[in-house]
Short mmCIF file of C-alpha atoms in Angstrom, two decimals:
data_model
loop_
_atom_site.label_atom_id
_atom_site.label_comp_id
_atom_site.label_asym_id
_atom_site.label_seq_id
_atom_site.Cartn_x
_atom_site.Cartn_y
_atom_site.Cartn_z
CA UNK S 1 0.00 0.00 0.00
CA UNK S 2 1.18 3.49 -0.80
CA UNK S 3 2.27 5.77 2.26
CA UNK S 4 -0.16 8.37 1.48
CA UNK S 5 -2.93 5.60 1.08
CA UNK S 6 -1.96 3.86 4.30
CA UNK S 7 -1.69 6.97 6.15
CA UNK S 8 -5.57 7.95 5.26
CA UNK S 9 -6.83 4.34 5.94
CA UNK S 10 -5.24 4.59 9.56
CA UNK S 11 -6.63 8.24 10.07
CA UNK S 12 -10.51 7.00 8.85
CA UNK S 13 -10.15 3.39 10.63
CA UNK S 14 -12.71 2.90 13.48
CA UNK S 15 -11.75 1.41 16.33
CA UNK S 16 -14.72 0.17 17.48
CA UNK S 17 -13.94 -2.43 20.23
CA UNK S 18 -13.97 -1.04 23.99
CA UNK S 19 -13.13 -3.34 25.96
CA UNK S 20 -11.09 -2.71 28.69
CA UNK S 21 -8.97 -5.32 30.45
CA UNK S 22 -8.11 -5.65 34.22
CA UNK S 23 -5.42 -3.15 33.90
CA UNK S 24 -3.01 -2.24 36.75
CA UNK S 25 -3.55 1.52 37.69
CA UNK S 26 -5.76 2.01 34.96
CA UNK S 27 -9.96 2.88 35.75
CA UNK S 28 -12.35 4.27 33.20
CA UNK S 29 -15.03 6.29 34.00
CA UNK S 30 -17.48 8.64 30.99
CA UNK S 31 -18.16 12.28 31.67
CA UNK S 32 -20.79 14.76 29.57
CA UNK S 33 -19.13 17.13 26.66
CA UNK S 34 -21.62 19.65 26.23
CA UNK S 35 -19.51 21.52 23.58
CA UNK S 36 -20.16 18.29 21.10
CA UNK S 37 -23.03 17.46 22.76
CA UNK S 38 -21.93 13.57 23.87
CA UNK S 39 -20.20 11.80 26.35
CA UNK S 40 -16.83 10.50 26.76
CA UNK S 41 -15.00 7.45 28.01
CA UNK S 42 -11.91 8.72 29.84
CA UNK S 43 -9.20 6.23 31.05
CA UNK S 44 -7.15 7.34 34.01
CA UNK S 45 -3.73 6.09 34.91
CA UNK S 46 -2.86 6.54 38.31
CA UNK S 47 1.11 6.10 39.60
CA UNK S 48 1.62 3.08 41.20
CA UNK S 49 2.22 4.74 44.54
CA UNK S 50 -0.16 7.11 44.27
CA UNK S 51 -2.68 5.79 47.15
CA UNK S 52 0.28 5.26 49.67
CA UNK S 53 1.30 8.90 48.81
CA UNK S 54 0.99 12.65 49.38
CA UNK S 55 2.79 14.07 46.98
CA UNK S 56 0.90 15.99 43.72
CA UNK S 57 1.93 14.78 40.34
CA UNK S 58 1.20 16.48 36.95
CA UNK S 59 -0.82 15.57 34.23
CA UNK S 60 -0.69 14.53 30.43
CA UNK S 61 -3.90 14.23 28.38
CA UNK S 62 -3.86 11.98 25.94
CA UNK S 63 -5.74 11.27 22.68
CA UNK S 64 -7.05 8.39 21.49
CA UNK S 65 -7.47 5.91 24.94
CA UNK S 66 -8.51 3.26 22.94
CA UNK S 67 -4.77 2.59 21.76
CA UNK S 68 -2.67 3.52 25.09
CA UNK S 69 -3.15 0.89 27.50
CA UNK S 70 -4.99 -2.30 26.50
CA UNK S 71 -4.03 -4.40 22.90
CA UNK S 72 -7.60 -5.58 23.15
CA UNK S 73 -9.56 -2.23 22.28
CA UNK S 74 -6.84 -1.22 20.48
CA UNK S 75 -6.83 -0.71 16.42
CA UNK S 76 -3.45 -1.67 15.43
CA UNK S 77 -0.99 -2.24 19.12
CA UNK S 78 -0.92 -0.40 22.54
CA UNK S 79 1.43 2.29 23.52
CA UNK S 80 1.98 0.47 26.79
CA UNK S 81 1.81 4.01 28.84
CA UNK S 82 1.01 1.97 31.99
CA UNK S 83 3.94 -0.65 31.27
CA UNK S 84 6.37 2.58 30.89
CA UNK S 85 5.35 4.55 33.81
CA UNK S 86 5.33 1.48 36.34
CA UNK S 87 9.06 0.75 35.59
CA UNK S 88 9.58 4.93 36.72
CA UNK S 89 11.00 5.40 40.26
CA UNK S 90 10.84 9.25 39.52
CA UNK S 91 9.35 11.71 37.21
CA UNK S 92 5.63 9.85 37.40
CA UNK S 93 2.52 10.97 36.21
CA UNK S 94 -1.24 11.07 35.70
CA UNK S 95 -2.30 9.92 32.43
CA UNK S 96 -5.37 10.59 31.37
CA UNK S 97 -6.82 9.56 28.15
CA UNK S 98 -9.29 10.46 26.21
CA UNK S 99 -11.31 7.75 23.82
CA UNK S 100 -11.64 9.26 20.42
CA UNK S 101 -15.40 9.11 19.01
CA UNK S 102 -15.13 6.42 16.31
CA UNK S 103 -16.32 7.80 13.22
CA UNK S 104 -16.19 11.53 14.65
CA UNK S 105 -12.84 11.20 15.40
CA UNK S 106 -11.70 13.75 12.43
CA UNK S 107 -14.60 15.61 13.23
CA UNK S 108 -13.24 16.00 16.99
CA UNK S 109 -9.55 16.03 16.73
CA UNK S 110 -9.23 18.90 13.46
CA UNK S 111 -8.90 22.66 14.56
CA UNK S 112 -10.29 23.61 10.84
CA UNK S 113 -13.05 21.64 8.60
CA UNK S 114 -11.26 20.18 5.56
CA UNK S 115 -13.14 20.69 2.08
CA UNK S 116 -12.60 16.61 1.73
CA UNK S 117 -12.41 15.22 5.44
CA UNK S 118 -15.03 17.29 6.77
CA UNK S 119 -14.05 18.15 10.42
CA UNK S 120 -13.43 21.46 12.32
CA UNK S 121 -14.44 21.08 16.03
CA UNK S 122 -11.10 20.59 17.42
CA UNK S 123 -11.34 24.01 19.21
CA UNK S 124 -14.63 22.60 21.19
CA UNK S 125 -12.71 19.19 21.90
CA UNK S 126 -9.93 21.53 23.14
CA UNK S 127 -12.44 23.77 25.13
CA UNK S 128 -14.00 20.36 26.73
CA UNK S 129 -10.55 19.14 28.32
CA UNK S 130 -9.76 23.01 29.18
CA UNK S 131 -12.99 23.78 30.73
CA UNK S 132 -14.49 20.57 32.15
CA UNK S 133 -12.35 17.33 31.94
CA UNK S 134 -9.37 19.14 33.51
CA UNK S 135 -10.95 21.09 36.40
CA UNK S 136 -12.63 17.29 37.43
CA UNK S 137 -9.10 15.67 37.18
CA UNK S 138 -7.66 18.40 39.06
CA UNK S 139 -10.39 18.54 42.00
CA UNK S 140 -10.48 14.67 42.52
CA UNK S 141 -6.90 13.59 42.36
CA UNK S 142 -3.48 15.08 43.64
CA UNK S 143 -2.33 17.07 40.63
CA UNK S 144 0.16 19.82 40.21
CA UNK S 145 -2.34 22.19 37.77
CA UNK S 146 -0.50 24.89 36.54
CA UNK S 147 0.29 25.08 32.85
CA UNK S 148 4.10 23.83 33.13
CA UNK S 149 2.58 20.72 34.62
CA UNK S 150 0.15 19.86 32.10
CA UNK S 151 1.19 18.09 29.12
CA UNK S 152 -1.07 17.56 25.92
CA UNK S 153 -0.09 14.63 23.79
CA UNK S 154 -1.16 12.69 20.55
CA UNK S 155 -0.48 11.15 17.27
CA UNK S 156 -1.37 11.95 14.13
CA UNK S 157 -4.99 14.08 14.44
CA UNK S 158 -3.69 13.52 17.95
CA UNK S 159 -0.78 15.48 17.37
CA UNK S 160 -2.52 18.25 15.22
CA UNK S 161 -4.76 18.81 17.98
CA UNK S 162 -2.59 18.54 20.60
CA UNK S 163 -0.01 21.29 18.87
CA UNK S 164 -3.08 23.43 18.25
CA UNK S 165 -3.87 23.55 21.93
CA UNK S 166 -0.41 24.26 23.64
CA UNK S 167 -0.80 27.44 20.66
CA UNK S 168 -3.89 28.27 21.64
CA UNK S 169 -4.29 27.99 25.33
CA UNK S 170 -0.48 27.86 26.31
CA UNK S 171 -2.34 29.12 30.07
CA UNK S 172 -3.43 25.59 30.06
CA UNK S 173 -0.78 23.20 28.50
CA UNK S 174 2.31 24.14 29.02
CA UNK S 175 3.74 21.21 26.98
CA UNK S 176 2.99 18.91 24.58
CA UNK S 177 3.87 15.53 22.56
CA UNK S 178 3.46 16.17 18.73
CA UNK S 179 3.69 12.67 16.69
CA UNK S 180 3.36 12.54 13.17
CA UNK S 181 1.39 15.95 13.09
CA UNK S 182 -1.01 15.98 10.54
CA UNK S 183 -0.52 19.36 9.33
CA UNK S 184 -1.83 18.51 5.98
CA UNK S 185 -5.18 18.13 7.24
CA UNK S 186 -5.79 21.90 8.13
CA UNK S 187 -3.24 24.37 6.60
CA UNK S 188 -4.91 27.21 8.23
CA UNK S 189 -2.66 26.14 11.63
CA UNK S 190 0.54 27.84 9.80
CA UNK S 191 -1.77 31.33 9.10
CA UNK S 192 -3.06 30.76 12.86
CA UNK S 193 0.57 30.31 14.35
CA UNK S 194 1.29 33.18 12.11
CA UNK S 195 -0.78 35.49 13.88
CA UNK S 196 -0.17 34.48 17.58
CA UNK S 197 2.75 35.92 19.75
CA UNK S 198 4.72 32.61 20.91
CA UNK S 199 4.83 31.62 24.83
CA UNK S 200 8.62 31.83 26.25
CA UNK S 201 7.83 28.72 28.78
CA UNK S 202 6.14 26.09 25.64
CA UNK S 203 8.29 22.91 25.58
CA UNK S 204 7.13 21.02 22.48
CA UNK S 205 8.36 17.57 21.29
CA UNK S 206 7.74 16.65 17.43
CA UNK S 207 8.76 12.98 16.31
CA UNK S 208 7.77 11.56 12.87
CA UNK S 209 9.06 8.94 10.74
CA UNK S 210 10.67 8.77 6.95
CA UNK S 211 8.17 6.70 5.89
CA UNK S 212 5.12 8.14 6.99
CA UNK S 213 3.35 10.16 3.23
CA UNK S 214 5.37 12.83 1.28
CA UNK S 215 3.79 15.09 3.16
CA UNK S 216 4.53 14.19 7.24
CA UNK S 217 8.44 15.49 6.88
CA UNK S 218 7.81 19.07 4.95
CA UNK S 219 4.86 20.01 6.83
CA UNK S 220 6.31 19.41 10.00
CA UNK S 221 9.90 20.50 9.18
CA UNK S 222 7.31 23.80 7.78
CA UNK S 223 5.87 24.29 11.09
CA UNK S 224 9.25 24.44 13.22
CA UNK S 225 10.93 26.30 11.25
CA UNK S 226 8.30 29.16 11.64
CA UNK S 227 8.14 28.76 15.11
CA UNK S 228 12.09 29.06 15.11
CA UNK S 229 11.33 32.49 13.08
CA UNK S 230 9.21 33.55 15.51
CA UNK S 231 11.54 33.33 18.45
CA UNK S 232 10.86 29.87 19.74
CA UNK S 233 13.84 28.89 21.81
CA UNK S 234 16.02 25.82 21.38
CA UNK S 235 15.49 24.89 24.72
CA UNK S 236 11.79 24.79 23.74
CA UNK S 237 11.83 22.64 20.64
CA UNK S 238 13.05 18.91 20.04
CA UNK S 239 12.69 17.17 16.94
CA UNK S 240 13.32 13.93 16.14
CA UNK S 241 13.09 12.02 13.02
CA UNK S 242 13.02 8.01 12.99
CA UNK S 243 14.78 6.51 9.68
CA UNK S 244 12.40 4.12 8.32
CA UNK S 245 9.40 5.01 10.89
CA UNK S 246 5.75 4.19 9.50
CA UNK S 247 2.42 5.79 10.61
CA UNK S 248 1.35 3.26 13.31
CA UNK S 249 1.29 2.41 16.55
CA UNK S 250 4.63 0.72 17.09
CA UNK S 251 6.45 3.90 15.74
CA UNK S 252 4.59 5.57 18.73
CA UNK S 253 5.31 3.54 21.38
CA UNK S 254 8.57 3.12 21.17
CA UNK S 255 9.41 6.88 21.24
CA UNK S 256 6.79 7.85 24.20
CA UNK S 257 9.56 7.05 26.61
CA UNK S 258 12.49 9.30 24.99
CA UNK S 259 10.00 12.19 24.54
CA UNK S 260 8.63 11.89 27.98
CA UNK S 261 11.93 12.54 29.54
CA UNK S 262 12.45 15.46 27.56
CA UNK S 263 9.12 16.89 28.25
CA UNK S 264 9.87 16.61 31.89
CA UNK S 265 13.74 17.33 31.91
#
């Protein structure tokens, strides 16, 4: 299959299975999202001391639940976030994820509708975890809340969305993983990054791989070298290109450790 025909049949591919397995530290619970008018499975990974402990820990929201803990409601392989975080002795965290809405999921995850794809409510998606899912996380469990705790992390739509957030409400997300970016999708994020002054605190962590559409490496090479133009600091701004890296979950998983550490370095 070509790259640019893979990569659309893993962006439109429903992952419809939800079953959740007997997961260590993980618990699922739904919650309303009045700005799409639906509700929302949300699986929450808590550290493995966290019960026996006092301390706060921050947060990373995460796209697409279905694929981060559990192989079984997963489309195509788990990230194994729980796997990763259990082996930490320091530097833990509160993942929460956030199931994607099967065949809304480009509706949900683009910033801007596409004249093909359809899409465009990424901004209410966005203004859900800002204004509800976060403020619940925050008053139920011991979190450290300000912005330069909060990460915002994705692949893919995952990573448009999750870029387009740390943009727009860098108040909120301080940081945020950006895999495989699908900048393609909605050009109007370069005119929109164009127009906004640039946070000095932003850490942002871009990863894609060679093999991923003739598209994934410009765009996203594109997109850093504006925000380089508009002052972004190196300190800010890792990128990281895998030789040979597909558009899939494996790609993924294997490089949420590296960029984790660098988020919280």
């Amino acid at each position: 299959m070509k790259p640019l025909l893979k990569f659309i049949f893993i962006l439109f591919s429903l992952q419809l299975t939800s079953q959740t397995a007997d997961i260590e530290n993980v618990t699922t619970f739904t919650i309303e999202v009045p700005q799409l008018e639906t509700t929302k499975k949300i699986w929450l990974y808590l550290p493995t001391n966290y019960s026996k402990s006092e301390k706060a820990y921050p947060v990373i929201y995460m796209h697409d639940a279905q694929n981060l803990f559990d192989a079984e409601s997963s489309y195509a392989g788990e990230w194994k976030i729980d796997e990763y975080l259990n082996g930490l002795n320091e530097r833990e965290s509160i993942i929460v994820g956030i199931e994607h809405g099967n065949e809304k999921r480009i509706e949900e995850l683009t910033p801007y509708k596409n004249a093909t794809y359809g899409g465009g409510q990424g901004k209410a998606y966005i203004e859900f975890i800002k204004n509800n899912l976060k403020p619940k996380i925050d008053s139920t469990y011991n979190t450290l809340p300000d912005a330069s705790n909060t990460t915002i992390f994705g692949s893919s739509l995952g990573g448009l969305v999750s870029f387009y957030a740390a943009m727009k409400y860098p108040e909120t997300f301080g940081k945020a993983g950006v895999f495989s970016p699908a900048f393609w999708i909605n050009p109007e994020i370069f005119t929109f990054v164009r127009s906004i002054e640039l946070p000095g605190t932003t850490k942002l962590y871009f990863l894609a791989g060679t093999d991923e559409g003739e598209n994934m490496l410009p765009k996203m090479e594109a997109m850093i070298h504006l925000l380089k133009s508009k002052g972004l600091k190196d300190e800010q701004l890792e990128q990281r290109i895998i030789e040979g890296g597909q558009h899939n979950e494996q790609l993924w998983a294997s490089n949420f450790g590296t960029a984790y550490q660098w988020l919280y370095d």
